Structure formats: C-alpha cells, structure tokens
PDB file of C-alpha atoms in Angstrom:
ATOM      1  CA  UNK A   1     -20.456 -37.622 -75.916  1.00 45.00           C
ATOM      2  CA  UNK A   2     -21.231 -41.337 -76.384  1.00 45.00           C
ATOM      3  CA  UNK A   3     -23.126 -41.441 -73.100  1.00 46.00           C
ATOM      4  CA  UNK A   4     -25.232 -38.452 -74.138  1.00 45.00           C
ATOM      5  CA  UNK A   5     -26.206 -40.009 -77.446  1.00 43.00           C
ATOM      6  CA  UNK A   6     -27.120 -43.253 -75.708  1.00 42.00           C
ATOM      7  CA  UNK A   7     -29.365 -41.420 -73.274  1.00 43.00           C
ATOM      8  CA  UNK A   8     -31.042 -39.486 -76.064  1.00 44.00           C
ATOM      9  CA  UNK A   9     -31.468 -42.659 -78.036  1.00 44.00           C
ATOM     10  CA  UNK A  10     -33.148 -44.397 -75.143  1.00 45.00           C
ATOM     11  CA  UNK A  11     -35.387 -41.377 -74.606  1.00 48.00           C
ATOM     12  CA  UNK A  12     -36.378 -41.310 -78.265  1.00 49.00           C
ATOM     13  CA  UNK A  13     -37.062 -45.036 -78.219  1.00 49.00           C
ATOM     14  CA  UNK A  14     -39.184 -44.690 -75.125  1.00 52.00           C
ATOM     15  CA  UNK A  15     -41.154 -41.810 -76.616  1.00 49.00           C
ATOM     16  CA  UNK A  16     -41.653 -43.633 -79.911  1.00 52.00           C
ATOM     17  CA  UNK A  17     -43.359 -46.443 -78.051  1.00 54.00           C
ATOM     18  CA  UNK A  18     -46.008 -44.031 -76.702  1.00 49.00           C
ATOM     19  CA  UNK A  19     -48.996 -43.749 -79.068  1.00 52.00           C
ATOM     20  CA  UNK A  20     -49.608 -40.281 -80.592  1.00 51.00           C
ATOM     21  CA  UNK A  21     -53.072 -40.214 -79.108  1.00 48.00           C
ATOM     22  CA  UNK A  22     -51.531 -39.724 -75.645  1.00 49.00           C
ATOM     23  CA  UNK A  23     -50.420 -36.152 -76.607  1.00 49.00           C
ATOM     24  CA  UNK A  24     -53.709 -35.199 -78.174  1.00 46.00           C
ATOM     25  CA  UNK A  25     -56.188 -32.949 -76.437  1.00 45.00           C
ATOM     26  CA  UNK A  26     -59.761 -34.149 -76.495  1.00 49.00           C
ATOM     27  CA  UNK A  27     -61.280 -31.017 -78.111  1.00 58.00           C
ATOM     28  CA  UNK A  28     -58.515 -29.855 -80.515  1.00 60.00           C
ATOM     29  CA  UNK A  29     -59.075 -29.858 -84.292  1.00 59.00           C
ATOM     30  CA  UNK A  30     -56.872 -32.039 -86.543  1.00 61.00           C
ATOM     31  CA  UNK A  31     -53.299 -30.746 -87.060  1.00 59.00           C
ATOM     32  CA  UNK A  32     -53.176 -28.739 -83.795  1.00 54.00           C
ATOM     33  CA  UNK A  33     -53.134 -31.556 -81.254  1.00 52.00           C
ATOM     34  CA  UNK A  34     -49.334 -31.907 -81.076  1.00 55.00           C
ATOM     35  CA  UNK A  35     -48.632 -28.232 -80.406  1.00 53.00           C
ATOM     36  CA  UNK A  36     -47.519 -27.101 -76.955  1.00 54.00           C
ATOM     37  CA  UNK A  37     -49.719 -25.874 -75.374  1.00 57.00           C
ATOM     38  CA  UNK A  38     -52.477 -27.769 -77.207  1.00 55.00           C
ATOM     39  CA  UNK A  39     -54.967 -26.100 -79.500  1.00 61.00           C
ATOM     40  CA  UNK A  40     -52.642 -23.210 -80.350  1.00 58.00           C
ATOM     41  CA  UNK A  41     -52.387 -22.235 -84.031  1.00 58.00           C
ATOM     42  CA  UNK A  42     -48.991 -22.686 -85.710  1.00 59.00           C
ATOM     43  CA  UNK A  43     -46.526 -19.816 -84.917  1.00 58.00           C
ATOM     44  CA  UNK A  44     -48.350 -18.704 -81.771  1.00 57.00           C
ATOM     45  CA  UNK A  45     -46.766 -21.072 -79.253  1.00 53.00           C
ATOM     46  CA  UNK A  46     -43.658 -18.837 -78.794  1.00 54.00           C
ATOM     47  CA  UNK A  47     -45.794 -15.756 -78.120  1.00 55.00           C
ATOM     48  CA  UNK A  48     -47.598 -17.266 -75.152  1.00 54.00           C
ATOM     49  CA  UNK A  49     -46.318 -16.323 -71.684  1.00 53.00           C
ATOM     50  CA  UNK A  50     -44.198 -18.834 -69.812  1.00 55.00           C
ATOM     51  CA  UNK A  51     -45.676 -20.493 -66.711  1.00 55.00           C
ATOM     52  CA  UNK A  52     -45.330 -18.054 -63.799  1.00 52.00           C
ATOM     53  CA  UNK A  53     -44.599 -15.045 -66.033  1.00 54.00           C
ATOM     54  CA  UNK A  54     -46.629 -11.847 -66.084  1.00 59.00           C
ATOM     55  CA  UNK A  55     -49.323 -11.649 -68.721  1.00 62.00           C
ATOM     56  CA  UNK A  56     -48.602  -9.186 -71.554  1.00 63.00           C
ATOM     57  CA  UNK A  57     -49.982  -5.674 -71.172  1.00 64.00           C
ATOM     58  CA  UNK A  58     -52.945  -4.672 -73.328  1.00 66.00           C
ATOM     59  CA  UNK A  59     -52.299  -2.325 -76.287  1.00 68.00           C
ATOM     60  CA  UNK A  60     -51.684   1.278 -75.161  1.00 67.00           C
ATOM     61  CA  UNK A  61     -50.942   0.363 -71.530  1.00 68.00           C
ATOM     62  CA  UNK A  62     -47.733   1.623 -69.875  1.00 69.00           C
ATOM     63  CA  UNK A  63     -45.596  -0.144 -67.323  1.00 68.00           C
ATOM     64  CA  UNK A  64     -45.897   1.546 -63.889  1.00 64.00           C
ATOM     65  CA  UNK A  65     -42.653   2.845 -62.353  1.00 62.00           C
ATOM     66  CA  UNK A  66     -40.836   0.496 -59.946  1.00 61.00           C
ATOM     67  CA  UNK A  67     -42.285   0.658 -56.462  1.00 54.00           C
ATOM     68  CA  UNK A  68     -45.303   2.750 -57.440  1.00 52.00           C
ATOM     69  CA  UNK A  69     -47.760   0.080 -56.364  1.00 55.00           C
ATOM     70  CA  UNK A  70     -46.010  -0.562 -53.031  1.00 60.00           C
ATOM     71  CA  UNK A  71     -45.211   2.997 -51.859  1.00 62.00           C
ATOM     72  CA  UNK A  72     -48.231   5.314 -51.714  1.00 63.00           C
ATOM     73  CA  UNK A  73     -47.673   9.013 -52.478  1.00 64.00           C
ATOM     74  CA  UNK A  74     -47.106  11.195 -49.389  1.00 68.00           C
ATOM     75  CA  UNK A  75     -50.103  13.171 -48.202  1.00 68.00           C
ATOM     76  CA  UNK A  76     -50.035  16.917 -48.907  1.00 68.00           C
ATOM     77  CA  UNK A  77     -48.651  19.007 -46.075  1.00 66.00           C
ATOM     78  CA  UNK A  78     -50.454  21.940 -44.588  1.00 66.00           C
ATOM     79  CA  UNK A  79     -49.719  24.492 -41.928  1.00 65.00           C
ATOM     80  CA  UNK A  80     -46.249  24.802 -40.318  1.00 64.00           C
ATOM     81  CA  UNK A  81     -45.019  21.549 -41.908  1.00 62.00           C
ATOM     82  CA  UNK A  82     -45.622  22.878 -45.420  1.00 61.00           C
ATOM     83  CA  UNK A  83     -43.864  26.165 -44.598  1.00 59.00           C
ATOM     84  CA  UNK A  84     -40.868  24.351 -43.099  1.00 60.00           C
ATOM     85  CA  UNK A  85     -40.522  22.102 -46.153  1.00 58.00           C
ATOM     86  CA  UNK A  86     -40.828  25.074 -48.504  1.00 54.00           C
ATOM     87  CA  UNK A  87     -38.028  26.926 -46.690  1.00 56.00           C
ATOM     88  CA  UNK A  88     -35.800  23.843 -46.530  1.00 51.00           C
ATOM     89  CA  UNK A  89     -36.229  22.961 -50.219  1.00 53.00           C
ATOM     90  CA  UNK A  90     -33.065  23.832 -52.213  1.00 56.00           C
ATOM     91  CA  UNK A  91     -33.493  26.465 -54.879  1.00 59.00           C
ATOM     92  CA  UNK A  92     -32.378  25.676 -58.401  1.00 63.00           C
ATOM     93  CA  UNK A  93     -29.306  27.658 -59.453  1.00 65.00           C
ATOM     94  CA  UNK A  94     -29.433  29.042 -62.990  1.00 66.00           C
ATOM     95  CA  UNK A  95     -26.893  27.785 -65.485  1.00 68.00           C
ATOM     96  CA  UNK A  96     -23.584  29.647 -65.305  1.00 65.00           C
ATOM     97  CA  UNK A  97     -24.246  31.160 -61.865  1.00 67.00           C
ATOM     98  CA  UNK A  98     -21.435  31.184 -59.338  1.00 68.00           C
ATOM     99  CA  UNK A  99     -21.853  29.178 -56.115  1.00 66.00           C
ATOM    100  CA  UNK A 100     -22.555  31.167 -52.953  1.00 62.00           C
ATOM    101  CA  UNK A 101     -19.480  32.277 -50.982  1.00 58.00           C
ATOM    102  CA  UNK A 102     -18.514  30.152 -47.969  1.00 55.00           C
ATOM    103  CA  UNK A 103     -19.623  31.281 -44.549  1.00 52.00           C
ATOM    104  CA  UNK A 104     -17.107  33.450 -42.749  1.00 49.00           C
ATOM    105  CA  UNK A 105     -15.462  32.244 -39.594  1.00 47.00           C
ATOM    106  CA  UNK A 106     -16.998  33.636 -36.459  1.00 46.00           C
ATOM    107  CA  UNK A 107     -14.474  35.673 -34.484  1.00 49.00           C
ATOM    108  CA  UNK A 108     -14.632  34.902 -30.751  1.00 52.00           C
ATOM    109  CA  UNK A 109     -15.102  37.966 -28.588  1.00 53.00           C
ATOM    110  CA  UNK A 110     -12.105  38.788 -26.366  1.00 56.00           C
ATOM    111  CA  UNK A 111     -12.474  38.481 -22.644  1.00 64.00           C
ATOM    112  CA  UNK A 112     -12.651  41.559 -20.435  1.00 66.00           C
ATOM    113  CA  UNK A 113      -9.090  41.019 -19.194  1.00 70.00           C
ATOM    114  CA  UNK A 114      -7.684  40.660 -22.697  1.00 66.00           C
ATOM    115  CA  UNK A 115      -9.638  43.670 -23.936  1.00 62.00           C
ATOM    116  CA  UNK A 116      -8.349  45.803 -21.055  1.00 64.00           C
ATOM    117  CA  UNK A 117      -4.779  44.693 -21.777  1.00 69.00           C
ATOM    118  CA  UNK A 118      -5.092  45.555 -25.467  1.00 61.00           C
ATOM    119  CA  UNK A 119      -6.629  48.935 -24.702  1.00 58.00           C
ATOM    120  CA  UNK A 120      -3.864  49.744 -22.217  1.00 62.00           C
ATOM    121  CA  UNK A 121      -1.136  48.839 -24.698  1.00 64.00           C
ATOM    122  CA  UNK A 122      -2.779  50.819 -27.503  1.00 54.00           C
ATOM    123  CA  UNK A 123      -3.310  53.798 -25.184  1.00 54.00           C
ATOM    124  CA  UNK A 124       0.387  53.763 -24.216  1.00 57.00           C
ATOM    125  CA  UNK A 125       1.452  53.719 -27.849  1.00 53.00           C
ATOM    126  CA  UNK A 126      -0.877  56.552 -28.839  1.00 47.00           C
ATOM    127  CA  UNK A 127       0.110  58.878 -26.020  1.00 50.00           C
ATOM    128  CA  UNK A 128      -2.792  58.333 -23.645  1.00 47.00           C
ATOM    129  CA  UNK A 129      -5.719  58.919 -25.986  1.00 44.00           C
ATOM    130  CA  UNK A 130      -9.133  58.128 -24.469  1.00 43.00           C
ATOM    131  CA  UNK A 131     -10.541  54.639 -24.834  1.00 39.00           C
ATOM    132  CA  UNK A 132     -13.564  55.938 -26.723  1.00 41.00           C
ATOM    133  CA  UNK A 133     -11.291  56.998 -29.578  1.00 39.00           C
ATOM    134  CA  UNK A 134      -9.517  53.637 -29.547  1.00 34.00           C
ATOM    135  CA  UNK A 135     -12.774  51.817 -30.222  1.00 35.00           C
ATOM    136  CA  UNK A 136     -12.968  53.316 -33.729  1.00 34.00           C
ATOM    137  CA  UNK A 137      -9.333  52.874 -34.758  1.00 34.00           C
ATOM    138  CA  UNK A 138      -8.658  50.870 -37.890  1.00 36.00           C
ATOM    139  CA  UNK A 139      -5.636  50.322 -40.055  1.00 36.00           C
ATOM    140  CA  UNK A 140      -6.180  52.104 -43.351  1.00 35.00           C
ATOM    141  CA  UNK A 141      -4.300  52.465 -46.595  1.00 36.00           C
ATOM    142  CA  UNK A 142      -2.563  55.840 -47.032  1.00 42.00           C
ATOM    143  CA  UNK A 143      -5.126  56.815 -49.676  1.00 45.00           C
ATOM    144  CA  UNK A 144      -8.028  55.171 -47.810  1.00 43.00           C
ATOM    145  CA  UNK A 145      -8.694  52.533 -50.476  1.00 40.00           C
ATOM    146  CA  UNK A 146      -8.193  48.805 -49.849  1.00 38.00           C
ATOM    147  CA  UNK A 147      -6.246  46.704 -52.309  1.00 36.00           C
ATOM    148  CA  UNK A 148      -7.541  43.588 -54.047  1.00 35.00           C
ATOM    149  CA  UNK A 149      -8.499  40.588 -51.937  1.00 35.00           C
ATOM    150  CA  UNK A 150      -5.764  38.181 -50.947  1.00 36.00           C
ATOM    151  CA  UNK A 151      -6.937  34.602 -50.261  1.00 39.00           C
ATOM    152  CA  UNK A 152      -5.921  32.800 -47.096  1.00 40.00           C
ATOM    153  CA  UNK A 153      -4.408  29.326 -47.260  1.00 43.00           C
ATOM    154  CA  UNK A 154      -6.004  27.017 -44.747  1.00 42.00           C
ATOM    155  CA  UNK A 155      -8.338  27.494 -41.777  1.00 42.00           C
ATOM    156  CA  UNK A 156      -5.461  28.030 -39.329  1.00 42.00           C
ATOM    157  CA  UNK A 157      -4.481  31.317 -40.975  1.00 42.00           C
ATOM    158  CA  UNK A 158      -8.080  32.453 -41.149  1.00 40.00           C
ATOM    159  CA  UNK A 159      -8.617  31.752 -37.455  1.00 38.00           C
ATOM    160  CA  UNK A 160      -5.368  33.495 -36.506  1.00 42.00           C
ATOM    161  CA  UNK A 161      -6.037  36.551 -38.636  1.00 43.00           C
ATOM    162  CA  UNK A 162      -9.640  36.731 -37.432  1.00 41.00           C
ATOM    163  CA  UNK A 163      -8.314  38.307 -34.220  1.00 42.00           C
ATOM    164  CA  UNK A 164      -7.685  41.493 -36.183  1.00 44.00           C
ATOM    165  CA  UNK A 165     -11.067  43.035 -36.946  1.00 41.00           C
ATOM    166  CA  UNK A 166     -12.459  46.526 -37.528  1.00 40.00           C
ATOM    167  CA  UNK A 167     -13.079  48.388 -34.295  1.00 42.00           C
ATOM    168  CA  UNK A 168     -10.447  46.536 -32.269  1.00 42.00           C
ATOM    169  CA  UNK A 169      -7.275  48.242 -31.019  1.00 42.00           C
ATOM    170  CA  UNK A 170      -4.273  47.135 -33.010  1.00 40.00           C
ATOM    171  CA  UNK A 171      -1.858  45.015 -31.017  1.00 42.00           C
ATOM    172  CA  UNK A 172       1.692  45.009 -32.467  1.00 42.00           C
ATOM    173  CA  UNK A 173       2.014  41.382 -31.363  1.00 42.00           C
ATOM    174  CA  UNK A 174      -0.641  40.530 -33.940  1.00 42.00           C
ATOM    175  CA  UNK A 175       1.908  41.267 -36.658  1.00 40.00           C
ATOM    176  CA  UNK A 176       3.630  37.987 -35.747  1.00 39.00           C
ATOM    177  CA  UNK A 177       0.559  35.748 -35.895  1.00 39.00           C
ATOM    178  CA  UNK A 178       1.604  34.133 -39.160  1.00 37.00           C
ATOM    179  CA  UNK A 179       4.974  32.439 -38.926  1.00 35.00           C
ATOM    180  CA  UNK A 180       5.542  31.873 -42.643  1.00 35.00           C
ATOM    181  CA  UNK A 181       6.113  35.240 -44.405  1.00 34.00           C
ATOM    182  CA  UNK A 182       4.998  33.730 -47.724  1.00 33.00           C
ATOM    183  CA  UNK A 183       1.736  32.310 -46.396  1.00 36.00           C
ATOM    184  CA  UNK A 184      -0.249  35.359 -47.537  1.00 38.00           C
ATOM    185  CA  UNK A 185       1.668  35.816 -50.772  1.00 37.00           C
ATOM    186  CA  UNK A 186       3.432  38.919 -52.134  1.00 35.00           C
ATOM    187  CA  UNK A 187       5.380  39.226 -48.878  1.00 34.00           C
ATOM    188  CA  UNK A 188       9.177  39.082 -49.221  1.00 37.00           C
ATOM    189  CA  UNK A 189      10.818  36.324 -47.150  1.00 37.00           C
ATOM    190  CA  UNK A 190      12.589  37.311 -43.965  1.00 39.00           C
ATOM    191  CA  UNK A 191      10.013  39.924 -42.963  1.00 38.00           C
ATOM    192  CA  UNK A 192       9.073  39.829 -39.279  1.00 42.00           C
ATOM    193  CA  UNK A 193       6.674  42.789 -39.026  1.00 46.00           C
ATOM    194  CA  UNK A 194       3.526  43.075 -41.105  1.00 51.00           C
ATOM    195  CA  UNK A 195       0.682  45.516 -41.563  1.00 54.00           C
ATOM    196  CA  UNK A 196      -2.778  44.145 -42.306  1.00 54.00           C
ATOM    197  CA  UNK A 197      -5.567  45.903 -44.175  1.00 52.00           C
ATOM    198  CA  UNK A 198      -9.017  44.463 -43.673  1.00 47.00           C
ATOM    199  CA  UNK A 199     -12.604  45.199 -44.616  1.00 46.00           C
ATOM    200  CA  UNK A 200     -15.459  43.581 -42.657  1.00 43.00           C
ATOM    201  CA  UNK A 201     -13.162  41.143 -40.850  1.00 44.00           C
ATOM    202  CA  UNK A 202     -11.513  40.066 -44.137  1.00 45.00           C
ATOM    203  CA  UNK A 203      -7.808  40.691 -44.663  1.00 49.00           C
ATOM    204  CA  UNK A 204      -7.467  42.463 -48.006  1.00 48.00           C
ATOM    205  CA  UNK A 205      -3.749  43.243 -47.957  1.00 53.00           C
ATOM    206  CA  UNK A 206      -0.628  42.496 -45.917  1.00 52.00           C
ATOM    207  CA  UNK A 207       2.656  44.320 -46.331  1.00 54.00           C
ATOM    208  CA  UNK A 208       5.918  44.548 -44.386  1.00 50.00           C
ATOM    209  CA  UNK A 209       6.182  47.437 -41.972  1.00 48.00           C
ATOM    210  CA  UNK A 210       8.465  48.649 -39.211  1.00 48.00           C
ATOM    211  CA  UNK A 211       6.672  48.523 -35.854  1.00 41.00           C
ATOM    212  CA  UNK A 212       8.441  51.715 -34.796  1.00 43.00           C
ATOM    213  CA  UNK A 213       6.673  53.722 -37.496  1.00 42.00           C
ATOM    214  CA  UNK A 214       3.370  51.820 -37.404  1.00 37.00           C
ATOM    215  CA  UNK A 215       0.625  54.360 -38.013  1.00 38.00           C
ATOM    216  CA  UNK A 216      -2.888  53.866 -36.689  1.00 37.00           C
ATOM    217  CA  UNK A 217      -5.309  56.225 -38.400  1.00 35.00           C
ATOM    218  CA  UNK A 218      -8.836  56.827 -37.166  1.00 34.00           C
ATOM    219  CA  UNK A 219     -11.512  55.565 -39.540  1.00 35.00           C
ATOM    220  CA  UNK A 220     -13.543  58.106 -41.431  1.00 38.00           C
ATOM    221  CA  UNK A 221     -17.188  58.321 -40.344  1.00 40.00           C
ATOM    222  CA  UNK A 222     -19.602  56.472 -42.584  1.00 42.00           C
ATOM    223  CA  UNK A 223     -21.725  58.695 -44.788  1.00 42.00           C
TER     224      UNK A 223
END
C-alpha cells in the first residue's frame, strides 16, 4: 500500500510540473480543452465509442443476425433438386398427435428346402391334404376374432416370432421359439406348448395349448 501511494504521488508530482497548455487543443473554446477527447461538451465524453469499438447504429437501425454478412443465402432450387428437398423435408406434426408406429421387422423368406420340410410335416399332420390348401392355412380364434394386441419385449422375440406369419404352414416346433413362458405375458409359468394368433405378421395373442389337439383351421376368404 505504501509503495502504491508513493508511485501515485510521484506521478501526480510529475503531472503537476507539466503546464496546462500542454493538454489544450489548439481550436477548442475555453472550458472544454481539458476534456478527453478534446472539444467534447461536458457529459458527452462517456457516450463516445472507445477506440477500436463499433460506431453506434443510427436511430431505427437493427442489428443484423450473427453470420448474415458472411454467409450468403442459398440460391433457390429448381427441377429435381427442389422436388427431392420437398420430399425430404420433415412435416410438422400437429399438437397432441401420436408419433408414427415403428417399422415392422422384415421376415426373411424361407429357403426352398425349409419350405418343403414344413409343407411335408404339415401335410403329414393334416392327413395328406394338398399343398395348395396348406398355403392358406392360418391359426384362428374359435370365434374368428383376434384378441387385443400383446406387445413383444425386445427385438429377439420379434425376430423369433416373425417366422410365424399368415399363409405359412404351422410348424409345431414354432411353439417352443420363446423359452421364457412369461415373455409374452398372460401365460402361466411351466407351459411348454403355445398357440399364437396373428394378424398381418403381428402376434395378437398367445395361449397354452396341447400339441396333440392343435387345430389348424383354414382362413375364411376375404370379402
């Protein structure tokens, strides 16, 4: 603290030795020569811009957005580019609307050997019915109406159950695809044989069933 006061004292003494005329501008009126910058009326020195600062905007002018002067606007598209951008642009969803459902898993087509094996097993179970009838077989509810949807837990179950689809012959081995009896819900533990009800490749119900009395009912023709 003492050193600071000494330095300030020396500075004040040095400045006091300089005549006041050294700070005066040659063309300033009396009483305004000692202002910084010179020739500025009292109270206006603080409103002047600092050296290197941007000059104040004129009245009514607005500050441009950041980067507007450096990045020019993109040119308007025409032709195929405009159509592609229009199709790729996301559409605004109205407030309260539900999101679109997720895409369904694609079911891989069985090979010819696997399809022949499944048809042979289904034909043996149904007493030698022709293969043309087996193409339209589907598991149906006794009254023909599907139950409420039952969500799958995890992609592994969805991929395993995707093997059972409308139009495919029902393989009894497919009843053991899911190892955990509670993975689909509403299935009592300890059940080894299941029956699946599906609509458009989506399992809508699973219930325990005895494979010995498994009934495969032909689907009704669409009206």
